[in-house]
CSV table of C-alpha atoms and ligand atoms in Angstrom, one decimal:
chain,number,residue,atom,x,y,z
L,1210,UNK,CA,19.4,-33.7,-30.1
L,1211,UNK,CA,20.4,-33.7,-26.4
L,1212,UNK,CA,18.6,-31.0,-24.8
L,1213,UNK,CA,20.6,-28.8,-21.5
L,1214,UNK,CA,18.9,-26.7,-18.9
L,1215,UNK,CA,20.1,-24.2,-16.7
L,1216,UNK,CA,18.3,-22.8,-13.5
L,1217,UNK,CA,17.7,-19.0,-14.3
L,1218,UNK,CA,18.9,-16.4,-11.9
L,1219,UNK,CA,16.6,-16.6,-9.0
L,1220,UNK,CA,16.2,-19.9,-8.9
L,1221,UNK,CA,13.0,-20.0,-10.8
L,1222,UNK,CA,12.8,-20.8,-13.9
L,1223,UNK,CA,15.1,-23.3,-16.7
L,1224,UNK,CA,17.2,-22.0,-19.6
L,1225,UNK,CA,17.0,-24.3,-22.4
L,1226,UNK,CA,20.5,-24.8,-24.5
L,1227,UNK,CA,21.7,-26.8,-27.0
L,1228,UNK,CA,18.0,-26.7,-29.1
L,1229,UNK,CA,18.4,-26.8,-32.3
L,1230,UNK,CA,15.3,-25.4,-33.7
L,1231,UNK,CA,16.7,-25.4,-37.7
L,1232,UNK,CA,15.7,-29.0,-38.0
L,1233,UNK,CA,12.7,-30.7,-37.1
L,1234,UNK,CA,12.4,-31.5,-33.6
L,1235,UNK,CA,12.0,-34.9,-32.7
L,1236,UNK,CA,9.5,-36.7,-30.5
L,1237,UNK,CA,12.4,-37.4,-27.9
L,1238,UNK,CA,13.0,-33.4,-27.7
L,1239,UNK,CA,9.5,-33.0,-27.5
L,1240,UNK,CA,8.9,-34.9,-24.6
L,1241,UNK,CA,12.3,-33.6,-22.7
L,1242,UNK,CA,10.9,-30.0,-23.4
L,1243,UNK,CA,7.6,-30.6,-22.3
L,1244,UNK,CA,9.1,-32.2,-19.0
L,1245,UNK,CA,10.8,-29.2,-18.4
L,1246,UNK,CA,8.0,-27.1,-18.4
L,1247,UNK,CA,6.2,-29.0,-16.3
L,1248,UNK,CA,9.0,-29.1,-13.9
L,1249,UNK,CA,9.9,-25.7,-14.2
L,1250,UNK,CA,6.8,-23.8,-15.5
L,1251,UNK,CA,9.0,-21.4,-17.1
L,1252,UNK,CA,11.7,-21.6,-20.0
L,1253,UNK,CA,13.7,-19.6,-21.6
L,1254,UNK,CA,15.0,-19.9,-25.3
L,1255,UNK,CA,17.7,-17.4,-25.9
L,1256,UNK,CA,18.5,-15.9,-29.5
L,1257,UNK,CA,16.3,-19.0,-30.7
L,1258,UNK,CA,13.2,-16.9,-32.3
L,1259,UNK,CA,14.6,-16.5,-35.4
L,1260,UNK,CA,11.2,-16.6,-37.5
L,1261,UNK,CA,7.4,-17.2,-37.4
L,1262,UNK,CA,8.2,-21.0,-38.3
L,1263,UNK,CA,10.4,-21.5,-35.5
L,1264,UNK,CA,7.8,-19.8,-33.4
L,1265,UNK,CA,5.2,-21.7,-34.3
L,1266,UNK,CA,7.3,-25.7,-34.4
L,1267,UNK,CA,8.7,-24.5,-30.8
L,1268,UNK,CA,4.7,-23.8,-29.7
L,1269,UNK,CA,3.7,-27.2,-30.8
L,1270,UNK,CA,5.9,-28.8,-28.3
L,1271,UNK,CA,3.4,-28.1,-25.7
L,1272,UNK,CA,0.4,-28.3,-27.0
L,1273,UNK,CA,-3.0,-27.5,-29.5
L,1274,UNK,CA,-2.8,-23.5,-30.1
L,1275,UNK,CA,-5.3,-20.9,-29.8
L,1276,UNK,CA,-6.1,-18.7,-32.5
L,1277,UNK,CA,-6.9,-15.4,-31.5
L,1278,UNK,CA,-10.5,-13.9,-31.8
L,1279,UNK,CA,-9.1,-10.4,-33.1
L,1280,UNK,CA,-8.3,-11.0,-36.8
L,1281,UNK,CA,-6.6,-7.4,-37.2
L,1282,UNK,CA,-3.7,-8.5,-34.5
L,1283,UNK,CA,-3.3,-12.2,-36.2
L,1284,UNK,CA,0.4,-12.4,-38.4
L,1285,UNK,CA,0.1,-13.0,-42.0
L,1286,UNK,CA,0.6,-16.5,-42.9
L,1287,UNK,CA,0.7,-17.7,-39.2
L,1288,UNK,CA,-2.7,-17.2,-37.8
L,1289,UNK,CA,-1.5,-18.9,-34.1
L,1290,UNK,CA,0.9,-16.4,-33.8
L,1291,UNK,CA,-0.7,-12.7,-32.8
L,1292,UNK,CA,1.4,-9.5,-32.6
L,1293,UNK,CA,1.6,-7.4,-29.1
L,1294,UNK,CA,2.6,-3.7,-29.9
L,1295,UNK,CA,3.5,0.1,-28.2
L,1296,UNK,CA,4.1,2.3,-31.2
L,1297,UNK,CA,3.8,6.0,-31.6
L,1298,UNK,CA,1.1,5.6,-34.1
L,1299,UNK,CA,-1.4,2.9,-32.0
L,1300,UNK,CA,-4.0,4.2,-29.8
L,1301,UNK,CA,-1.8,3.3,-26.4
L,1302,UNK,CA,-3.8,2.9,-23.4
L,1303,UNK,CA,-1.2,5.0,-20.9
L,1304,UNK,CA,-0.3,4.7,-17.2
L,1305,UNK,CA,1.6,7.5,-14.8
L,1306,UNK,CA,4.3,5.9,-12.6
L,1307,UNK,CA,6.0,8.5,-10.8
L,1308,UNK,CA,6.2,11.7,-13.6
L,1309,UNK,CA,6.7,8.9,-16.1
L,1310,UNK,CA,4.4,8.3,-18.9
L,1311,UNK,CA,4.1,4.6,-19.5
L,1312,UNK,CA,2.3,2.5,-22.1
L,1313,UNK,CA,1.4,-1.2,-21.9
L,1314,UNK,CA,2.0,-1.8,-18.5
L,1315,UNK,CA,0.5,-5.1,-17.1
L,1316,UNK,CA,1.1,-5.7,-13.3
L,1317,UNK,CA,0.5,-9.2,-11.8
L,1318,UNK,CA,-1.5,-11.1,-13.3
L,1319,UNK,CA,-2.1,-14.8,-15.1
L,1320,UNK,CA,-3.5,-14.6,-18.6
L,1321,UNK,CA,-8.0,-15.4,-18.7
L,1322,UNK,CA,-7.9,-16.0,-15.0
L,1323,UNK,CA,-11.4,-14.3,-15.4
L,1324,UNK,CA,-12.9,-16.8,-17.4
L,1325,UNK,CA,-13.1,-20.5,-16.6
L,1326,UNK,CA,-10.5,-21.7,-18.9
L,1327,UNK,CA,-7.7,-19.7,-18.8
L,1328,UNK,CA,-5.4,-20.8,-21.1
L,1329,UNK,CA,-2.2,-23.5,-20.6
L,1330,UNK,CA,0.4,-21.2,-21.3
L,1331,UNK,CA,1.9,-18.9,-23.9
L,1332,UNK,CA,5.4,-18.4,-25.7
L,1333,UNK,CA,6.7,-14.9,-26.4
L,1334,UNK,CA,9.0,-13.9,-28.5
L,1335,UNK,CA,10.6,-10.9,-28.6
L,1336,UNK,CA,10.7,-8.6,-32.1
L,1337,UNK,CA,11.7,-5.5,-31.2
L,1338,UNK,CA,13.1,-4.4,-27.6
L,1339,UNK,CA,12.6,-1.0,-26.5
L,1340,UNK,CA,15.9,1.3,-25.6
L,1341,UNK,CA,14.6,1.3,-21.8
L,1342,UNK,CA,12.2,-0.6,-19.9
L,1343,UNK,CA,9.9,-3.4,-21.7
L,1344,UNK,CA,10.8,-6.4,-19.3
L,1345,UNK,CA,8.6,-9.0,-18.6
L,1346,UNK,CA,8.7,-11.0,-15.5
L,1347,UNK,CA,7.3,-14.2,-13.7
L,1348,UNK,CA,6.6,-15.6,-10.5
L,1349,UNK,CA,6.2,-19.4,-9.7
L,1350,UNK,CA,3.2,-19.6,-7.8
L,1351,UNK,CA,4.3,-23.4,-6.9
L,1352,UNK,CA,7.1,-21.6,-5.0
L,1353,UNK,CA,5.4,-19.5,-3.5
L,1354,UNK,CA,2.6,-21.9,-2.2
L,1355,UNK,CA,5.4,-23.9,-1.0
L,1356,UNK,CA,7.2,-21.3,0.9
L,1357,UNK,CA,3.9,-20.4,2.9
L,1358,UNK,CA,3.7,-21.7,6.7
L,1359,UNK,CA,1.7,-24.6,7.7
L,1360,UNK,CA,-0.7,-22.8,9.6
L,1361,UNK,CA,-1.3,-20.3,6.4
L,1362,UNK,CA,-1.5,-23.5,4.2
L,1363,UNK,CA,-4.6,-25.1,6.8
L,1364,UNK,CA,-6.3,-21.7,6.7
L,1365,UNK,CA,-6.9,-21.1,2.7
L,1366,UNK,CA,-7.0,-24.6,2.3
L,1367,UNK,CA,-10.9,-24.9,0.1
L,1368,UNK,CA,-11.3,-21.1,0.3
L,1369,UNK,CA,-12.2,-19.5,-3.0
L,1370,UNK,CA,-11.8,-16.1,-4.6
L,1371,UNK,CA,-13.4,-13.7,-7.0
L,1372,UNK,CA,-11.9,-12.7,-10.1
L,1373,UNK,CA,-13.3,-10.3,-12.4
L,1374,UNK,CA,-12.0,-8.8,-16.0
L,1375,UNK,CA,-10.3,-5.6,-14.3
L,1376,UNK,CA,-9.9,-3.0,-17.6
L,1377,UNK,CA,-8.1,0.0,-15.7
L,1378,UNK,CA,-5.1,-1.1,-13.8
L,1379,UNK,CA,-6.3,2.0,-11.7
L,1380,UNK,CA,-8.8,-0.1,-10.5
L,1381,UNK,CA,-7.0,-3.2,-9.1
L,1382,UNK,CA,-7.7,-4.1,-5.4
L,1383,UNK,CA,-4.4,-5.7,-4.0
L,1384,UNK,CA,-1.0,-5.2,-5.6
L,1385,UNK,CA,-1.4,-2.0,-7.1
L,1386,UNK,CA,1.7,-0.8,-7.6
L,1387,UNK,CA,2.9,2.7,-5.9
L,1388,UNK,CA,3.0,5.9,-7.6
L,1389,UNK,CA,0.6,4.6,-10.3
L,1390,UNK,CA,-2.0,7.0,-11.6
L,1391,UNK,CA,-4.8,7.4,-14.1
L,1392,UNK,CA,-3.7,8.6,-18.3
L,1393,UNK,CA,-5.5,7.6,-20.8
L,1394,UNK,CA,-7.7,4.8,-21.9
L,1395,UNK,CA,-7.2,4.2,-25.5
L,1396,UNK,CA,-10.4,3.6,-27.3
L,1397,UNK,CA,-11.0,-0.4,-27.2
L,1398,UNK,CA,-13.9,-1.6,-25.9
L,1399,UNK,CA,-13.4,-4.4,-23.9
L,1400,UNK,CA,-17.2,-5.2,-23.3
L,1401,UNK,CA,-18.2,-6.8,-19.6
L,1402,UNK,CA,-17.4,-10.4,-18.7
L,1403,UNK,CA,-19.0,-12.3,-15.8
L,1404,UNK,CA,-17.1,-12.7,-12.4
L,1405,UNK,CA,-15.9,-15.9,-11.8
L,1406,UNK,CA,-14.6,-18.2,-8.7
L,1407,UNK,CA,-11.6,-20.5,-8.7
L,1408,UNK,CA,-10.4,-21.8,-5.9
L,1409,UNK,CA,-7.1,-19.9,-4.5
L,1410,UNK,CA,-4.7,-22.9,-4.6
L,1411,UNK,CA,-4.9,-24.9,-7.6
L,1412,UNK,CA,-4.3,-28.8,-7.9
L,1413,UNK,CA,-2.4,-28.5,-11.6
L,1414,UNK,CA,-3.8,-31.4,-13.0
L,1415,UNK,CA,-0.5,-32.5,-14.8
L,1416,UNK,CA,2.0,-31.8,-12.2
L,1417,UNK,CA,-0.1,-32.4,-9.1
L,1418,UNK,CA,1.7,-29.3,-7.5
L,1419,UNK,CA,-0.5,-27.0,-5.4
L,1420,UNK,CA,0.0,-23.5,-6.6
L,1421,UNK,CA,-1.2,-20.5,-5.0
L,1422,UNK,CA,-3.5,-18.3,-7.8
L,1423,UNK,CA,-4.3,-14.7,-7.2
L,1424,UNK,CA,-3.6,-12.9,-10.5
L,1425,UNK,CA,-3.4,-9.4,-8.5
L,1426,UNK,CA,-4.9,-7.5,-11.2
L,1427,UNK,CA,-8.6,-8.8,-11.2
L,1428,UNK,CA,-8.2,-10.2,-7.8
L,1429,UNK,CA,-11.9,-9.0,-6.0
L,1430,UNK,CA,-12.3,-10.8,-2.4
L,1431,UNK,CA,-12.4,-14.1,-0.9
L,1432,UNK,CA,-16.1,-15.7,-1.6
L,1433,UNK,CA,-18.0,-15.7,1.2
L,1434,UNK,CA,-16.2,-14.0,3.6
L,1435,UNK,CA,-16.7,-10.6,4.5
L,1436,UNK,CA,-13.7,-8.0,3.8
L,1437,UNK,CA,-13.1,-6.8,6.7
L,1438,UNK,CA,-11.6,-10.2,7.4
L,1439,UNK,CA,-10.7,-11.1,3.9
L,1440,UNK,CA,-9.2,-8.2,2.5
L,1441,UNK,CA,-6.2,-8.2,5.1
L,1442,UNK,CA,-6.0,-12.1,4.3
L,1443,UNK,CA,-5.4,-11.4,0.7
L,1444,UNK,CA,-3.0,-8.3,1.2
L,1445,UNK,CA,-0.9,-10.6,2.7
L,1446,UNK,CA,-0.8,-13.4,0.6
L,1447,UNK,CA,-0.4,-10.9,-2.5
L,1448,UNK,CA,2.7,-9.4,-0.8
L,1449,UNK,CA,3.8,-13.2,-0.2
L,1450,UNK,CA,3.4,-14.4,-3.7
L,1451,UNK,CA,5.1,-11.2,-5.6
L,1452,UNK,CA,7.9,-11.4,-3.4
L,1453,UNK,CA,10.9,-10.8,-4.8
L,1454,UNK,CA,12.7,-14.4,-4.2
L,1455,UNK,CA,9.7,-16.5,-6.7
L,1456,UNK,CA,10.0,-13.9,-9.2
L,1457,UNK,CA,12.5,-13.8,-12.6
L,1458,UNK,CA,12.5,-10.4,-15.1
L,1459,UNK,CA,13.5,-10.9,-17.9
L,1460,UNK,CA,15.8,-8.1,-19.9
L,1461,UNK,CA,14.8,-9.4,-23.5
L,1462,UNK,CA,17.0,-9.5,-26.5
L,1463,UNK,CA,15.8,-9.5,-30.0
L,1464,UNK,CA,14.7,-13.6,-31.3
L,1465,UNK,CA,14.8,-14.5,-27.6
L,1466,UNK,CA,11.4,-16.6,-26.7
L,1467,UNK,CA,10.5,-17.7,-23.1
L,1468,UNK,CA,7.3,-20.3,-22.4
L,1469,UNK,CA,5.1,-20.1,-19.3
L,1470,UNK,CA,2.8,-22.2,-17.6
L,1471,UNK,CA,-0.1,-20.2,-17.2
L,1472,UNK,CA,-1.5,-22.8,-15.0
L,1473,UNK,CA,1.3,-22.1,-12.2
L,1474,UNK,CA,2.7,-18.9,-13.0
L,1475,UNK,CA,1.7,-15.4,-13.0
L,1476,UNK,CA,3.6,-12.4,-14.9
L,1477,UNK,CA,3.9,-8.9,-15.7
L,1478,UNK,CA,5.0,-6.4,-17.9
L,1479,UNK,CA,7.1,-3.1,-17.6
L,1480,UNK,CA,5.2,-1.6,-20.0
L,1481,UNK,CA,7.6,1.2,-22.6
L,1482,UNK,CA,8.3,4.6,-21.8
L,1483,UNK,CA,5.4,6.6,-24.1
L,1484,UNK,CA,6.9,7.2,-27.5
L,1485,UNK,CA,8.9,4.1,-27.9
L,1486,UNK,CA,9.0,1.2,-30.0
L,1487,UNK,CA,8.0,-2.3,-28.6
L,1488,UNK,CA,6.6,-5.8,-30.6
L,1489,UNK,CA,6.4,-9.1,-29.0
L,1490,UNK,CA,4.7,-11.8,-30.9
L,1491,UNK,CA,2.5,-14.4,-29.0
L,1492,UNK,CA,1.4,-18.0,-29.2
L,1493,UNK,CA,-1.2,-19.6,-26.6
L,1494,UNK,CA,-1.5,-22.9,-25.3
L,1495,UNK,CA,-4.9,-24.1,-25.2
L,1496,UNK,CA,-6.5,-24.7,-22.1
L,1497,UNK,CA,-8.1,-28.1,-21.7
L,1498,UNK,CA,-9.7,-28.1,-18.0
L,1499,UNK,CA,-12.6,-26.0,-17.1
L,1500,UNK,CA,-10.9,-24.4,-14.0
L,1501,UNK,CA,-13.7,-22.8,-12.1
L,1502,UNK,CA,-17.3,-21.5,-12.0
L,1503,UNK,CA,-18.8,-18.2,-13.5
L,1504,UNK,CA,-20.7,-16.9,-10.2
G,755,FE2,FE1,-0.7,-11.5,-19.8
């Protein structure tokens, strides 16, 4: 099997054709795919999530997989694969944008930034798409640290940020986005997690490539600086790195999967307009590297 890839819309991003994923892929195909990832940090695999076992032989491509802590969200059968809902009858937590009530929304962020071993990367696939809204999107932070100005690139070079397990979007420091106001909560307890540093341009240590990390939503300062002179630092290097031009949204379609390098790439979700339908179903890549320090 000869894989193809196409550059997505922005720029950012690979397509993946001509994968087969009804027979077993080979170790050829494994390694192509994995190069692309690497290359691209995010791939997209239209119409090809047919079923949990495709899912699943796709995941393995890149990777040992997590299994989730939460039994309850774990598929039966599959328990690497974990379901990601907004239903009428689940306890939504809910967001105001505008006059519009919105559940699940997620703004910039990379996945267990806030620990020190975030994960590799995930692969979503999509179940059921919602009539409006319920896009996902991505920004290559490799892009984004590559597009900054020499100068910019000497100043954070060795500076180091804060993080910290942010659970109201309400509460995000940088990169909140406008119009967004307080609902409701939902009823999960979350629990407290320690702050952690990582330094704000990672050396991936497969690809080498310097990428610029800053995961909006539990972005807290720049360590050891004060914010007067930090703060503005890191409003400007938020608006750099969710710019439109590093960014692809994706407008899902039922069985489509896309693959992200959580090591490189942040993302977001739309969220559902309150009321709707929405599943996704989620593998994760583990992490092998212990990434930064618990302060
Ligand atoms: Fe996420």
């Amino acid at each position: 099997m000869t894989i193809e890839t196409r550059r997505l819309g922005t720029g950012v991003g690979l397509e993946i054709l001509g994968l087969d994923l009804s027979q077993p892929i080979s170790e050829a195909t494994r390694r192509d795919l994995d190069d692309a990832w690497l290359t691209a940090g995010i791939l997209l695999f239209r119409g090809m999530g047919t079923s949990p076992e495709r899912h699943l032989a796709l995941s393995r491509c890149f990777g040992e997989l997590d299994i989730h802590p939460v039994e309850s969200i774990r598929i039966e059968g599959c328990p690497e694969i974990i379901r990601l809902v907004n239903r009428g009858d689940v306890d939504p937590i809910i967001h105001f944008l505008g006059d519009e009530e919105i559940a699940g929304l997620i703004p910039w962020h990379s996945d267990m930034i806030y620990t020190t071993r975030p994960c590799r990367g995930a692969l979503l696939r999509m179940i059921e798409v919602p009539p409006q809204l319920g896009q996902t999107g991505w920004i290559d932070t490799v892009a984004a640290y590559d597009a900054l100005s020499d100068e910019m690139k000497q100043r954070i070079e060795g500076l180091e940020v804060r993080f910290e397990f942010v659970i109201d979007i309400c509460d995000m420091r940088f990169g909140r986005p406008e119009n967004l106001r307080h609902g409701t909560m939902g009823t999960v307890d979350f629990g407290t997690l320690p702050p952690v540093v990582h330094s704000m341009v990672w050396n991936h240590p497969e690809s080498g490539h310097k990428a610029l990390m800053l995961s909006p939503v539990h972005l807290i300062e720049v360590v050891g600086m004060d914010r007067a002179e930090g703060d503005p630092l890191l409003e400007e290097l938020v608006a750099h790195v969710t710019d439109e031009r590093f960014q692809y949204i994706h407008d899902w379609e039922v069985d489509d999967m896309v693959l992200w390098d959580n090591w490189r790439t942040m993302h977001r979700a739309a969220g559902t307009l309150l009321g709707a339908d929405r599943e996704v179903q989620r593998t994760s890549i583990r992490g092998d590297y212990e990434m930064g320090r618990l302060l």
